[in-house]
Coordinates of C-alpha atoms and ligand atoms in Angstrom, one line a residue:
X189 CA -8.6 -22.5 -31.6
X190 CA -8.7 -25.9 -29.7
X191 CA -10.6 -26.6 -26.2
X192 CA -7.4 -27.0 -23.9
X193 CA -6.3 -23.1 -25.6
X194 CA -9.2 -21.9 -24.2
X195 CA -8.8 -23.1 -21.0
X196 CA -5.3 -22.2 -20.2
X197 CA -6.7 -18.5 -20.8
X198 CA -9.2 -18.4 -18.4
X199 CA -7.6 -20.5 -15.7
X200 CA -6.5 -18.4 -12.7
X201 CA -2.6 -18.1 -13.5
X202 CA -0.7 -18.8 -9.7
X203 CA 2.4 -19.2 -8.7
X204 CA 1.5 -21.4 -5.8
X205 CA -1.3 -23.1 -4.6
X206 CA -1.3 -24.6 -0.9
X207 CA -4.4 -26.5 0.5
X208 CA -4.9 -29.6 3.2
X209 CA -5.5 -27.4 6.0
X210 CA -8.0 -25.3 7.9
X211 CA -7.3 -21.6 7.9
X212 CA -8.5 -18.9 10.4
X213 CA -8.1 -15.8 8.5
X214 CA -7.9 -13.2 11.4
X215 CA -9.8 -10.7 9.8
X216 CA -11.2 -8.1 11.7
X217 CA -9.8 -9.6 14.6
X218 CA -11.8 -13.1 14.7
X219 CA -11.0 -16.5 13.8
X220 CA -12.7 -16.2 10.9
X221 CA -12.1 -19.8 9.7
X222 CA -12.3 -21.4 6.7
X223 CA -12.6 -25.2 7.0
X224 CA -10.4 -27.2 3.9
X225 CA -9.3 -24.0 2.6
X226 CA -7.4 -22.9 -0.3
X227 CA -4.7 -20.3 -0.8
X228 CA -3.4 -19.6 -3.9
X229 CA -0.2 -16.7 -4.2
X230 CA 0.8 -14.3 -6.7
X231 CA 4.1 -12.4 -6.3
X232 CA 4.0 -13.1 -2.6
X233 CA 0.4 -12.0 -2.5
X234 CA -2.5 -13.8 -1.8
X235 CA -4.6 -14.0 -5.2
X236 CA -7.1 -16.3 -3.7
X237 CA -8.6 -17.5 -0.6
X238 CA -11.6 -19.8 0.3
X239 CA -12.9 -23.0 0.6
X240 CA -10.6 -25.6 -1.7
X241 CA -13.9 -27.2 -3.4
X242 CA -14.5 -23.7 -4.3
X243 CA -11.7 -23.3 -5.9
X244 CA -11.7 -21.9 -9.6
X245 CA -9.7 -23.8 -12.6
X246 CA -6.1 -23.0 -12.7
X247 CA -2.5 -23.2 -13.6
X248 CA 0.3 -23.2 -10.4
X249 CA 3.7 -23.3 -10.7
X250 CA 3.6 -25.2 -7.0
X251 CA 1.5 -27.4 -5.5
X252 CA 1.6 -27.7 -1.6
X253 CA -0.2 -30.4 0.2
X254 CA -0.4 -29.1 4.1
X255 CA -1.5 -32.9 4.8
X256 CA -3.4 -31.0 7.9
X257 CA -3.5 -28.5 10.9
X258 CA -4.1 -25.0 11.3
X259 CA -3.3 -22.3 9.4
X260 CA -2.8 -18.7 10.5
X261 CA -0.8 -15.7 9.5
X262 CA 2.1 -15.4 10.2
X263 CA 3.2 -14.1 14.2
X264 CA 3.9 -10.5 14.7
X265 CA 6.0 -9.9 17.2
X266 CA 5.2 -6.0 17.4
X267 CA 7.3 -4.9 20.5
X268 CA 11.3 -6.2 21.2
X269 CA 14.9 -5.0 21.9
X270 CA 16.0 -7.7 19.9
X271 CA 19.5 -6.8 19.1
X272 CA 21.8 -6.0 22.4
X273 CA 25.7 -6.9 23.9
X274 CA 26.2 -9.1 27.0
X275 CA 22.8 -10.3 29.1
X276 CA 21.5 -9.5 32.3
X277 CA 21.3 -13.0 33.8
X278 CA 23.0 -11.8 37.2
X279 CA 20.5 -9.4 37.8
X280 CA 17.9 -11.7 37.4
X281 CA 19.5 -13.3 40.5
X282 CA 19.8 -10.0 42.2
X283 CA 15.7 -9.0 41.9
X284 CA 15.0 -13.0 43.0
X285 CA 17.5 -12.3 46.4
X286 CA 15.0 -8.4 46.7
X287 CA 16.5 -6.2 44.7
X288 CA 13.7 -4.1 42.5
X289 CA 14.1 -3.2 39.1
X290 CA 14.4 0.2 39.7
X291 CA 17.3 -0.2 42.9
X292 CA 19.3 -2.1 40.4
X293 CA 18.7 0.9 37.9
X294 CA 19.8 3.5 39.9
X295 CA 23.1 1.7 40.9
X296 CA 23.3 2.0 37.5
X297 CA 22.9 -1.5 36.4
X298 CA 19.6 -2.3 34.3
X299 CA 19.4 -0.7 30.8
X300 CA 23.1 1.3 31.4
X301 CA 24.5 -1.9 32.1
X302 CA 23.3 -3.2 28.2
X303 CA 24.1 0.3 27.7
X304 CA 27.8 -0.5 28.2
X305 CA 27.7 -4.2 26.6
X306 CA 25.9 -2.8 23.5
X307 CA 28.4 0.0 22.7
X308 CA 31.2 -2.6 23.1
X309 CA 30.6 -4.9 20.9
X310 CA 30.7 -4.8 17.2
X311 CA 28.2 -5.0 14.6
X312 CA 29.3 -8.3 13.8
X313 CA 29.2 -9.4 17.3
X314 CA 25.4 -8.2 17.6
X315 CA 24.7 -9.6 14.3
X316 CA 25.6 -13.0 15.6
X317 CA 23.7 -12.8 19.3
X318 CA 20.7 -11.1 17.8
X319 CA 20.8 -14.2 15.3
X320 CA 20.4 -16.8 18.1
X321 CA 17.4 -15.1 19.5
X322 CA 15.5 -14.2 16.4
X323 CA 16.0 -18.1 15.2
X324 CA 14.2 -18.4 18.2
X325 CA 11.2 -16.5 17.5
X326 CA 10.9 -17.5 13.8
X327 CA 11.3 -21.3 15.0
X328 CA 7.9 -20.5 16.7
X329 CA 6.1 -18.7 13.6
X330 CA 6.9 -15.8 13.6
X331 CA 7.0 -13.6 9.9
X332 CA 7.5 -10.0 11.1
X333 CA 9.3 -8.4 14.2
X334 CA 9.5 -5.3 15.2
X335 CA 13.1 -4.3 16.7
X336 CA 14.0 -0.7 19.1
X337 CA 17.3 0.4 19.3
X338 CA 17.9 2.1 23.1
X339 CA 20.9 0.6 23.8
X340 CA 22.5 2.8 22.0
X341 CA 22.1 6.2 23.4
X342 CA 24.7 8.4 21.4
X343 CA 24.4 8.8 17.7
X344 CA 26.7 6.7 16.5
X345 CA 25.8 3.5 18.3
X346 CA 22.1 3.9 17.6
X347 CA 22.3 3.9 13.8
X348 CA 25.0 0.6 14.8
X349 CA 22.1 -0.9 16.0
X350 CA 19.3 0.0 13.8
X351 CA 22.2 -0.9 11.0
X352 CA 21.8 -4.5 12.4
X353 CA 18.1 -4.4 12.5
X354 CA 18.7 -4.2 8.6
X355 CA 21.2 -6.6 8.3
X356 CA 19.1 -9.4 9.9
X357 CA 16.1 -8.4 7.5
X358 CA 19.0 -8.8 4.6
X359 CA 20.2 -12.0 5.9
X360 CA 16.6 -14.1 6.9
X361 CA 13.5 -14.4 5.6
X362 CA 11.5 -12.2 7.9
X363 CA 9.9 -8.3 7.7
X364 CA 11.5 -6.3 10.3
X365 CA 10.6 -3.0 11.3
X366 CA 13.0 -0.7 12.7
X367 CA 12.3 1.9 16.0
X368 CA 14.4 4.5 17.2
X369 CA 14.1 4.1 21.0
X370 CA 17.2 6.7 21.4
X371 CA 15.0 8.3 24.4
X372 CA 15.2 5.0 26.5
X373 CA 17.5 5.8 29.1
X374 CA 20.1 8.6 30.2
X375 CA 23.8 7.9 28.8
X376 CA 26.4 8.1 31.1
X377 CA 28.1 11.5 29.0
X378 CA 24.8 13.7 30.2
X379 CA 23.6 14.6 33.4
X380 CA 21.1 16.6 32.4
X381 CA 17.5 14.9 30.9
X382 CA 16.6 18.0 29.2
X383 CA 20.0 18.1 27.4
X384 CA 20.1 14.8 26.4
X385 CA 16.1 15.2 24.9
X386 CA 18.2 18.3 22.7
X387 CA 20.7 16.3 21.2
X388 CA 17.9 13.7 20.3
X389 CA 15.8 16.6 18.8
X390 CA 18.9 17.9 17.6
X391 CA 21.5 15.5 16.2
X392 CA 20.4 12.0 16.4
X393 CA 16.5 11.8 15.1
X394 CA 17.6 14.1 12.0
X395 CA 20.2 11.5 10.6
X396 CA 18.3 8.5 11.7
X397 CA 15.5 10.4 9.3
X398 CA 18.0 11.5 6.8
X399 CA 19.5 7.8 6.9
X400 CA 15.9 6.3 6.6
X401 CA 17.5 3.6 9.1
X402 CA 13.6 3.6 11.2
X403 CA 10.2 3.5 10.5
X404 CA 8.7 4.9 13.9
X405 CA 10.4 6.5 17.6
X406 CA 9.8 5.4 20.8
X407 CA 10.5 6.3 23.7
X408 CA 10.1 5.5 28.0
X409 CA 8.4 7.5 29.6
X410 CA 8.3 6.4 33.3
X411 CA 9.8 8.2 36.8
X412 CA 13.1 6.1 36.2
X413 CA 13.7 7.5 32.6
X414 CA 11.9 10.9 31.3
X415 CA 9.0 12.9 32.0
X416 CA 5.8 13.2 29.7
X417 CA 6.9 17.2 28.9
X418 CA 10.2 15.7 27.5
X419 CA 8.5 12.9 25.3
X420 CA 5.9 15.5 24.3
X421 CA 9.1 17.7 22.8
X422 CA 11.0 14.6 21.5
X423 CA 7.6 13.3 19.6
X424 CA 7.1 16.9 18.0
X425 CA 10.4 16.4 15.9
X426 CA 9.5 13.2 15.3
X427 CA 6.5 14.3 13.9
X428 CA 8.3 17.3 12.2
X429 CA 10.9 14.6 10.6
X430 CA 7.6 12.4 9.1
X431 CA 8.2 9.2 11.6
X432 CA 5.4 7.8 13.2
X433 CA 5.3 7.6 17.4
X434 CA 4.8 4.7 19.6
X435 CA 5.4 5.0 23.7
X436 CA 6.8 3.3 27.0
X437 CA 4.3 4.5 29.4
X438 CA 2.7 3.7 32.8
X439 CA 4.6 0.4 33.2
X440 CA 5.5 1.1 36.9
X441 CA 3.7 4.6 37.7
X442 CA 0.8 6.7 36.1
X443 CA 2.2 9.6 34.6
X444 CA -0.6 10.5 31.8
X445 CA 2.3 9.5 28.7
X446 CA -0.2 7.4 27.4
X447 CA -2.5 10.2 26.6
X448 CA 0.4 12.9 25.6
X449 CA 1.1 9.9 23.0
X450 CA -2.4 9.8 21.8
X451 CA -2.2 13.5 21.0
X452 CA 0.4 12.6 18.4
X453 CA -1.3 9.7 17.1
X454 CA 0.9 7.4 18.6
X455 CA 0.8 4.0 16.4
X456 CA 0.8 2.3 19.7
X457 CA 1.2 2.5 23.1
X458 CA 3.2 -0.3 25.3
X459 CA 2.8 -1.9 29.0
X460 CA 0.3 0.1 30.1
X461 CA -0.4 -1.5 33.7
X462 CA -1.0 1.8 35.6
X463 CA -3.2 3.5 32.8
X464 CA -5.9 5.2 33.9
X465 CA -9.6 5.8 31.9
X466 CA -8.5 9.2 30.6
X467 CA -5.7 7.6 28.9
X468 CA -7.8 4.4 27.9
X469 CA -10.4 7.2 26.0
X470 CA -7.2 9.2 24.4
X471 CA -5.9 5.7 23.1
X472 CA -9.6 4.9 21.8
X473 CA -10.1 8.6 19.9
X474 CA -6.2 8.7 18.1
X475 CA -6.8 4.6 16.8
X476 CA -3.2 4.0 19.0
X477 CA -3.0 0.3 19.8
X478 CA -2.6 -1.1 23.3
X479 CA 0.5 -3.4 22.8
X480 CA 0.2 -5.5 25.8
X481 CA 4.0 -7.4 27.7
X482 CA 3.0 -10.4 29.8
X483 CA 6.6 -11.3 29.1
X484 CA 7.8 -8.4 31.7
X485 CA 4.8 -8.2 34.1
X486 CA 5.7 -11.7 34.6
X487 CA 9.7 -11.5 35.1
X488 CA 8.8 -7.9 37.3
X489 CA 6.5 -10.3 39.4
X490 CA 3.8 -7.1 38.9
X491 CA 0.6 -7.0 40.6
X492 CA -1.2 -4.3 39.4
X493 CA -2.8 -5.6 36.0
X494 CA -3.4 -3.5 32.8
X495 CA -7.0 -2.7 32.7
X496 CA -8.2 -5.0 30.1
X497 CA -12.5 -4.1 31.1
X498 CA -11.7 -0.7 29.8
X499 CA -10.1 -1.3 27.1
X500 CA -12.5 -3.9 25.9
X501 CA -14.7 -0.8 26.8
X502 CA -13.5 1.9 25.0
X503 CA -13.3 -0.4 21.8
X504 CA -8.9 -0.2 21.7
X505 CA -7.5 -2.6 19.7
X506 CA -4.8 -5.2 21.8
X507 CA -1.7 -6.3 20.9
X508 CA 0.5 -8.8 22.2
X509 CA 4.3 -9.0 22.2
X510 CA 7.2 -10.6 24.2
X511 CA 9.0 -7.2 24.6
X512 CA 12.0 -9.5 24.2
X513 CA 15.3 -7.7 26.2
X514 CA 17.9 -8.8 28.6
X515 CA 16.2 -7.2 31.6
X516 CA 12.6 -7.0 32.0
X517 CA 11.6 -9.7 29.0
X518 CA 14.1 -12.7 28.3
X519 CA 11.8 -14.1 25.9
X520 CA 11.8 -16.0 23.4
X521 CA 8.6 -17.3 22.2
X522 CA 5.1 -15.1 21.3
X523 CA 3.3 -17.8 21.7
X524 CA 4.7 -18.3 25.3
X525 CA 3.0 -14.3 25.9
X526 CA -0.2 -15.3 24.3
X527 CA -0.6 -18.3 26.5
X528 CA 0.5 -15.4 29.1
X529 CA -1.8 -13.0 28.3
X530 CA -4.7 -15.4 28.6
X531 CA -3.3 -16.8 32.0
X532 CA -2.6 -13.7 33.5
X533 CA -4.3 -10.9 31.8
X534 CA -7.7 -13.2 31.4
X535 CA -7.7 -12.2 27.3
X536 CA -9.3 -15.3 25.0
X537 CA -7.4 -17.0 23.0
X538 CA -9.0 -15.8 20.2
X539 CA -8.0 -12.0 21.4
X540 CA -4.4 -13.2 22.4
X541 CA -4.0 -14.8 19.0
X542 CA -5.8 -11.4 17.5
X543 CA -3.1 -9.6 19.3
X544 CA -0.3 -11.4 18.0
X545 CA -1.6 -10.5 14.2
X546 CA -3.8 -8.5 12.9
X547 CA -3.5 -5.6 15.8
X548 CA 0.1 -6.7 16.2
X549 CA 0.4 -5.2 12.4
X550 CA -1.6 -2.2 13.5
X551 CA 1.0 -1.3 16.0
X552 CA 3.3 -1.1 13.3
X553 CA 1.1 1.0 10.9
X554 CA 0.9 -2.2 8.4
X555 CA -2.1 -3.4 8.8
X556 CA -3.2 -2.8 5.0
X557 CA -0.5 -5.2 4.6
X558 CA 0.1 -7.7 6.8
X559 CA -1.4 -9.3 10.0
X560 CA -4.5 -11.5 8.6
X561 CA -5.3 -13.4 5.6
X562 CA -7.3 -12.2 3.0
X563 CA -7.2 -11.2 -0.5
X564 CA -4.1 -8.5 -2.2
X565 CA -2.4 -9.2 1.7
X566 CA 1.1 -10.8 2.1
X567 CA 1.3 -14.1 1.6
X568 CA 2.9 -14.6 5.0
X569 CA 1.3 -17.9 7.1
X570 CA 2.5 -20.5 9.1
X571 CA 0.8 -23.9 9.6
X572 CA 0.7 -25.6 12.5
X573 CA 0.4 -28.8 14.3
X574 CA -2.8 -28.1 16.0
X575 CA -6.3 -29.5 15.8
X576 CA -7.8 -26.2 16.9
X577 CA -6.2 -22.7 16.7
X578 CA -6.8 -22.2 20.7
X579 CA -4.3 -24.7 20.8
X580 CA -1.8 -22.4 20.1
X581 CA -2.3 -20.5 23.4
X582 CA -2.9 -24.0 25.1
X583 CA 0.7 -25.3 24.8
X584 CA 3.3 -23.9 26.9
X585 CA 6.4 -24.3 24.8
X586 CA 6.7 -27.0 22.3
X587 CA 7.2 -27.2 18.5
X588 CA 4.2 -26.9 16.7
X589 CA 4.9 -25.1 13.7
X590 CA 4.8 -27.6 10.5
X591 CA 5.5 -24.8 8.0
X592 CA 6.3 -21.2 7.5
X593 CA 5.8 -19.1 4.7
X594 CA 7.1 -15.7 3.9
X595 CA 5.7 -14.3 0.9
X596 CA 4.7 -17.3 -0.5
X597 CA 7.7 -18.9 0.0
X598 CA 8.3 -21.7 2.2
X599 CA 11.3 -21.6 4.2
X600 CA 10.7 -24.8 6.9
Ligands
LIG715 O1 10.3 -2.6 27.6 N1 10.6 -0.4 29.9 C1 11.7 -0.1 29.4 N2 12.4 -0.8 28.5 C2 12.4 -2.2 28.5 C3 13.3 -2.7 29.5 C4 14.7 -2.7 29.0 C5 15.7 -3.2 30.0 O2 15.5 -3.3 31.2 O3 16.8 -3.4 29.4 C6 11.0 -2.8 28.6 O4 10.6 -3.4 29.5
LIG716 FE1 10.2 -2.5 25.7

């Protein structure tokens, strides 16, 4: 046996190898950084991780120089309504000449209007206009996006657009998780909240469970949509059919949703601006995630901030996400809600970045998975064009994303 045989048996065996750049890991919710890292990938896994002087002898199939910057893993954007018809731009005008968000709902603009638009257009149609937007938020690193339905709101045109939810995940290189928001809003056919909650119990959660077309159910909760009793009965077959909860709650009023939620240990729940402590403690006993929307506290011009004291308090985990939607969220850029979330909700940009990550991936029940780097995780990381990672929060817009990497791969 020669020398050289011996060393091609015990040299790590790696399908990539990328190095030139600092990385902060995100684990356990820090920056965790190594300096001149190292990150080799296996199958779309990372196999190894740590400072590049460190590393062991081995074979790679690739070599990637990141000839500097930052990297981090890859954005999750854990909250948007991704894939709708039409836009809401005039009503946008309508709320800037005094018209609230809820006036405009009940003269049956808001989400019926999208409502209307949605069930109009075709799959390929959404396919295309959903396309625009999530080039958007990959441009600006994100790796995994969660996307609701609600648009929808009769059976056939919710699986349409949880169908294009999968179609997007077919067609580009990003993880997207799938939500059944069917209990968003009332559909013009029912006049009746309760009856439309039984044909959700009845008809449409069992074939989107049967179908296997989502991976948790949401729903809004709020004055303007349906009652905490309603959610509570809508939840229970959810639970019954094996799908994980998440909730709309106390965006515009405090109606104690967040809490029901927590009772059904409720992945996460979302706005949150009118919580109060009892909800803040249910959150912190179930593990459910606080999935913070700067995106549409902004556009809403709200005053009344989430709590962020108590939930730093209470020990809840805080995620970010741009809620992207043609109403209350037209956005197109996390990073834009984590320089948000710092500006206006006064989280570091450690947290914000935190938020749009690791407890981004807890929101979606993935964080064994996804959401920081380290060891047997995803190999899913973008490196940017930034000489700190607080720079990231620091820029309002801009390009700063050199590469993106979906398991292991590198796709710009
Ligand atoms: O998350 N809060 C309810 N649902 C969306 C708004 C949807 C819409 O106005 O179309 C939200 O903000
Ligand atoms: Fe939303």
């Amino acid at each position: 046996m020669t020398a050289s045989m011996v060393d091609d048996q015990t040299a790590l065996k790696l399908d990539s190898v990328w190095r030139g750049a600092h990385v902060a890991t995100m684990k356990e919710g820090r920056y965790s950084i190594i300096k001149d890292a190292a990150i080799g990938v296996v199958d779309g896994r990372i196999a190894w991780l740590g400072e590049a002087d460190l590393l062991p002898k081995y074979q790679a199939k690739q070599e990637h120089d990141l000839d500097g910057g930052w990297v981090t893993p890859g954005l999750i954007d854990c909250h948007t309504h991704l894939v709708f018809g039409g836009n809401r731009a005039g009503e946008f005008e309508q709320r800037l000449n005094g018209v609230s968000y809820q006036e405009i709902a009940k003269q049956g603009g808001g989400i019926a209007s999208s409502v209307n638009a949605t069930r109009a257009a075709s799959e390929a149609e959404l396919v295309v206009s959903a396309t625009r937007r999530l080039k958007s938020l990959m441009a600006d690193g994100v790796t995994t996006i969660e996307i609701k339905s609600g648009y929808g709101l009769s059976l056939d045109s919710e699986l349409k657009m949880l169908r294009v939810a999968a179609v997007l995940e077919q067609q580009f290189p990003v993880t997207i998780k799938r939500t059944c928001l069917a209990a968003h809003a009332m559909p013009p056919e029912f006049d009746n909240k309760d009856a439309y909650i039984d044909y959700l119990c009845e008809t449409v959660l069992p074939k989107v469970a049967e179908l296997g077309l989502a991976d948790a159910v949401d729903a809004f909760c709020e004055g303007i949509a349906f009652s905490t009793e309603q959610v509570s009965r809508y939840f229970k077959r959810a639970q019954e059919l094996k799908l994980p909860v998440k909730i709309h709650a106390e965006q515009l009023s405090a109606l104690g949703g967040t809490r029901m939620a927590a009772s059904y240990q409720a992945l996460s729940a979302d706005h949150l601006e009118f919580m109060e402590e009892s909800d803040v403690q249910a959150m912190a006993e179930s593990g459910t995630v606080a999935v913070l929307l700067p995106g549409a506290f902004y556009t809403l011009k709200e005053t009344q901030l989430p709590p962020l004291d108590l939930l730093r308090q209470y020990g809840v985990d805080i995620a970010i996400a741009t809620d992207a939607n043609p109403g209350t969220s037209p956005a197109l850029s996390l990073r834009l809600m984590m320089n948000m979330a710092c500006t206006l909700f006064g989280m570091t940009p450690e947290a914000a970045l935190a938020g749009a990550t690791i407890h981004a991936a807890k929101a979606l029940g993935i964080s064994e998975s996804h959401g920081s780097l380290e060891v047997g995780k995803v190999a899913d990381f973008v490196c940017w064009d930034v000489e700190s990672p607080g720079e990231l929060c620091y820029w309002l817009g801009g390009q700063l994303v050199k590469q993106r990497i979906q398991h292991g791969v590198c796709h710009e």
